[in-house]
Every structure is written in structure tokens, then in C-alpha cells.
């Protein structure tokens, strides 16, 4: 049972345009969400996070939106740059329930075309 | 401040041998996760440890796999009698006791031949 789903395995975007990566979750106990970026042969790198008490968090070119009623979050990258090409993982945890386990989606491979 | 250090980066074992993977968390971090990534798959949770305690091992296979995080030294993920299906990238992540974001190491790529 996949509790965190990233339904798009891949996404291609033109340089300078907006990249939107989506993530859906099923566990209503999840209250903290994170996005990680991963290059080949490297470990995931933390990108941005959001608590369930917020619906938006912004950090430079990266913005994460959370829609709790739809159990959906998205990562917006604008403007997209070729260096953003990587696999992006959505992760969630249920900290309020005392769990620090991070549950990951399968990832979306983003390709930014120059 | 050095990041999370994992060694070795690459490990080749024959079927039936033991694999021992090490993870040194970031300085000041007392919590460690281990994750496994199979080809074409996401990161699968294995175990969550604090110093000298296993907090959550719900993702660990019941047999052949064990993990520890001693008071001194790195966290160790041990796989006994490895099989071909154990071939994967194993990632360790650490976070401080009051932290919210986990920081990952570069992983150990285990190949069982």
C-alpha cells in the first residue's frame, strides 16, 4: 500500500519555464512534508519542507503548496534551470503521532531542456 | 561540519557472505535512519535508531538484517548471508533530536554476485 504517490515518473520542461511536481498521500496522520532532490550516484538532498499548519512555503525559486483536504502537495520551481534536472522525491511523516519515519514516493525525474 | 558519511561507497559480496555498511551521522545528530533503494524504486524505510536504541524497525526484513547505533562509533547495518535480491543502494540519514529535516549520506551500493 503506497501511502505517498508521485504519479508522474518523469517530466520535461523548457529552461525558464515553471516546473510543477505533484505528490498525493493517503495517510491522514501525515503532518510534515518534505521534498528531496537526487542526482545519480548521490544521496538525496533536502530541498524544502512544509508543516500541515501551513498551505504554502517559499524558498527562492522553490515553493511548496499543501492542500490538506485533497491530500495533495506540489513543488513549483520557477524559473527552471538545467541544473534542476534530477529525480525529486516527496516524503511525509506523522510527527504529531510520534513517528519520525519518513515515507517516500517513488520519485519524478525532471529534465530541464536548455 | 562534515555531512553524513557512509562507507564503503561500493561493496561487492558473493552470495552467502556478510555485508557491513557504516554510517557516521552529522556532528550533533543523535538519530539515524536507514533506507534502501532498489532499481526503479523509491526509498524504502528500513530502520530508525537513536544512540543505543532501535526506535522503529518496521521496515527491516525479519531475517538476516540487523542494525545498531552504539554509544560510540558509527551506525552499522549488517546483512548476513546476502542474496542477489539484496543488491541495492543503501542510504543513511541523520537528524538532531529536535530536528525536522533528515540529511542523507551518499549511499553504499551493494552488489551481490
PDB file of N, CA, C and O in Angstrom, chain B residues 11-37:
ATOM      1  N   UNK B  11      30.246  -1.812  -2.513  1.00  0.00           N
ATOM      2  CA  UNK B  11      30.575  -3.050  -1.825  1.00  0.00           C
ATOM      3  C   UNK B  11      30.098  -4.214  -2.678  1.00  0.00           C
ATOM      4  O   UNK B  11      28.932  -4.258  -3.075  1.00  0.00           O
ATOM      5  N   UNK B  12      30.998  -5.124  -2.953  1.00  0.00           N
ATOM      6  CA  UNK B  12      30.658  -6.315  -3.725  1.00  0.00           C
ATOM      7  C   UNK B  12      30.810  -7.522  -2.802  1.00  0.00           C
ATOM      8  O   UNK B  12      31.855  -7.686  -2.155  1.00  0.00           O
ATOM      9  N   UNK B  13      29.772  -8.334  -2.743  1.00  0.00           N
ATOM     10  CA  UNK B  13      29.811  -9.534  -1.916  1.00  0.00           C
ATOM     11  C   UNK B  13      29.295 -10.714  -2.733  1.00  0.00           C
ATOM     12  O   UNK B  13      28.420 -10.574  -3.595  1.00  0.00           O
ATOM     13  N   UNK B  14      29.850 -11.888  -2.433  1.00  0.00           N
ATOM     14  CA  UNK B  14      29.333 -13.121  -3.031  1.00  0.00           C
ATOM     15  C   UNK B  14      28.142 -13.589  -2.197  1.00  0.00           C
ATOM     16  O   UNK B  14      28.034 -13.291  -0.994  1.00  0.00           O
ATOM     17  N   UNK B  15      27.260 -14.311  -2.847  1.00  0.00           N
ATOM     18  CA  UNK B  15      26.104 -14.872  -2.148  1.00  0.00           C
ATOM     19  C   UNK B  15      26.566 -15.661  -0.923  1.00  0.00           C
ATOM     20  O   UNK B  15      27.522 -16.435  -0.997  1.00  0.00           O
ATOM     21  N   UNK B  16      25.906 -15.425   0.196  1.00  0.00           N
ATOM     22  CA  UNK B  16      26.242 -16.138   1.418  1.00  0.00           C
ATOM     23  C   UNK B  16      27.194 -15.390   2.338  1.00  0.00           C
ATOM     24  O   UNK B  16      27.318 -15.740   3.521  1.00  0.00           O
ATOM     25  N   UNK B  17      27.855 -14.355   1.814  1.00  0.00           N
ATOM     26  CA  UNK B  17      28.765 -13.584   2.665  1.00  0.00           C
ATOM     27  C   UNK B  17      27.982 -12.551   3.480  1.00  0.00           C
ATOM     28  O   UNK B  17      26.784 -12.354   3.296  1.00  0.00           O
ATOM     29  N   UNK B  18      28.705 -11.894   4.373  1.00  0.00           N
ATOM     30  CA  UNK B  18      28.096 -10.835   5.175  1.00  0.00           C
ATOM     31  C   UNK B  18      28.454  -9.471   4.589  1.00  0.00           C
ATOM     32  O   UNK B  18      29.570  -9.267   4.122  1.00  0.00           O
ATOM     33  N   UNK B  19      27.513  -8.545   4.637  1.00  0.00           N
ATOM     34  CA  UNK B  19      27.779  -7.160   4.231  1.00  0.00           C
ATOM     35  C   UNK B  19      27.606  -6.280   5.456  1.00  0.00           C
ATOM     36  O   UNK B  19      26.643  -6.423   6.214  1.00  0.00           O
ATOM     37  N   UNK B  20      28.562  -5.401   5.631  1.00  0.00           N
ATOM     38  CA  UNK B  20      28.508  -4.485   6.774  1.00  0.00           C
ATOM     39  C   UNK B  20      28.639  -3.059   6.250  1.00  0.00           C
ATOM     40  O   UNK B  20      29.652  -2.693   5.655  1.00  0.00           O
ATOM     41  N   UNK B  21      27.606  -2.254   6.475  1.00  0.00           N
ATOM     42  CA  UNK B  21      27.556  -0.890   5.960  1.00  0.00           C
ATOM     43  C   UNK B  21      27.622   0.072   7.147  1.00  0.00           C
ATOM     44  O   UNK B  21      26.937  -0.133   8.145  1.00  0.00           O
ATOM     45  N   UNK B  22      28.434   1.106   6.996  1.00  0.00           N
ATOM     46  CA  UNK B  22      28.659   2.032   8.105  1.00  0.00           C
ATOM     47  C   UNK B  22      28.134   3.420   7.792  1.00  0.00           C
ATOM     48  O   UNK B  22      28.168   3.870   6.652  1.00  0.00           O
ATOM     49  N   UNK B  23      27.670   4.092   8.832  1.00  0.00           N
ATOM     50  CA  UNK B  23      27.133   5.438   8.684  1.00  0.00           C
ATOM     51  C   UNK B  23      27.539   6.276   9.880  1.00  0.00           C
ATOM     52  O   UNK B  23      27.207   5.941  11.019  1.00  0.00           O
ATOM     53  N   UNK B  24      28.260   7.359   9.602  1.00  0.00           N
ATOM     54  CA  UNK B  24      28.588   8.320  10.653  1.00  0.00           C
ATOM     55  C   UNK B  24      27.691   9.535  10.474  1.00  0.00           C
ATOM     56  O   UNK B  24      27.770  10.213   9.443  1.00  0.00           O
ATOM     57  N   UNK B  25      26.820   9.812  11.432  1.00  0.00           N
ATOM     58  CA  UNK B  25      25.892  10.936  11.270  1.00  0.00           C
ATOM     59  C   UNK B  25      26.612  12.269  11.359  1.00  0.00           C
ATOM     60  O   UNK B  25      27.791  12.340  11.722  1.00  0.00           O
ATOM     61  N   UNK B  26      25.895  13.313  11.019  1.00  0.00           N
ATOM     62  CA  UNK B  26      26.441  14.659  11.161  1.00  0.00           C
ATOM     63  C   UNK B  26      26.709  14.924  12.641  1.00  0.00           C
ATOM     64  O   UNK B  26      26.037  14.382  13.517  1.00  0.00           O
ATOM     65  N   UNK B  27      27.672  15.772  12.906  1.00  0.00           N
ATOM     66  CA  UNK B  27      28.035  16.099  14.282  1.00  0.00           C
ATOM     67  C   UNK B  27      26.825  16.671  15.006  1.00  0.00           C
ATOM     68  O   UNK B  27      26.130  17.549  14.482  1.00  0.00           O
ATOM     69  N   UNK B  28      26.566  16.140  16.168  1.00  0.00           N
ATOM     70  CA  UNK B  28      25.447  16.635  16.961  1.00  0.00           C
ATOM     71  C   UNK B  28      24.129  15.940  16.672  1.00  0.00           C
ATOM     72  O   UNK B  28      23.132  16.182  17.363  1.00  0.00           O
ATOM     73  N   UNK B  29      24.112  15.071  15.665  1.00  0.00           N
ATOM     74  CA  UNK B  29      22.884  14.345  15.335  1.00  0.00           C
ATOM     75  C   UNK B  29      22.859  13.014  16.083  1.00  0.00           C
ATOM     76  O   UNK B  29      23.808  12.240  16.007  1.00  0.00           O
ATOM     77  N   UNK B  30      21.738  12.754  16.742  1.00  0.00           N
ATOM     78  CA  UNK B  30      21.651  11.542  17.543  1.00  0.00           C
ATOM     79  C   UNK B  30      20.652  10.539  16.982  1.00  0.00           C
ATOM     80  O   UNK B  30      20.391   9.509  17.602  1.00  0.00           O
ATOM     81  N   UNK B  31      20.070  10.865  15.817  1.00  0.00           N
ATOM     82  CA  UNK B  31      19.070   9.977  15.220  1.00  0.00           C
ATOM     83  C   UNK B  31      19.549   9.576  13.828  1.00  0.00           C
ATOM     84  O   UNK B  31      20.059  10.409  13.080  1.00  0.00           O
ATOM     85  N   UNK B  32      19.358   8.320  13.514  1.00  0.00           N
ATOM     86  CA  UNK B  32      19.796   7.793  12.225  1.00  0.00           C
ATOM     87  C   UNK B  32      18.690   6.958  11.593  1.00  0.00           C
ATOM     88  O   UNK B  32      18.013   6.180  12.282  1.00  0.00           O
ATOM     89  N   UNK B  33      18.488   7.170  10.297  1.00  0.00           N
ATOM     90  CA  UNK B  33      17.592   6.323   9.511  1.00  0.00           C
ATOM     91  C   UNK B  33      18.439   5.498   8.554  1.00  0.00           C
ATOM     92  O   UNK B  33      19.453   5.972   8.056  1.00  0.00           O
ATOM     93  N   UNK B  34      17.958   4.323   8.195  1.00  0.00           N
ATOM     94  CA  UNK B  34      18.491   3.572   7.055  1.00  0.00           C
ATOM     95  C   UNK B  34      17.354   3.358   6.055  1.00  0.00           C
ATOM     96  O   UNK B  34      16.238   2.973   6.438  1.00  0.00           O
ATOM     97  N   UNK B  35      17.676   3.630   4.779  1.00  0.00           N
ATOM     98  CA  UNK B  35      16.739   3.427   3.685  1.00  0.00           C
ATOM     99  C   UNK B  35      17.398   2.578   2.609  1.00  0.00           C
ATOM    100  O   UNK B  35      18.614   2.602   2.444  1.00  0.00           O
ATOM    101  N   UNK B  36      16.572   1.870   1.866  1.00  0.00           N
ATOM    102  CA  UNK B  36      17.067   1.071   0.740  1.00  0.00           C
ATOM    103  C   UNK B  36      16.361   1.529  -0.528  1.00  0.00           C
ATOM    104  O   UNK B  36      15.146   1.773  -0.516  1.00  0.00           O
ATOM    105  N   UNK B  37      17.128   1.636  -1.593  1.00  0.00           N
ATOM    106  CA  UNK B  37      16.546   1.973  -2.887  1.00  0.00           C
ATOM    107  C   UNK B  37      16.878   0.879  -3.877  1.00  0.00           C
ATOM    108  O   UNK B  37      18.043   0.682  -4.233  1.00  0.00           O
TER     109      UNK B  37
END
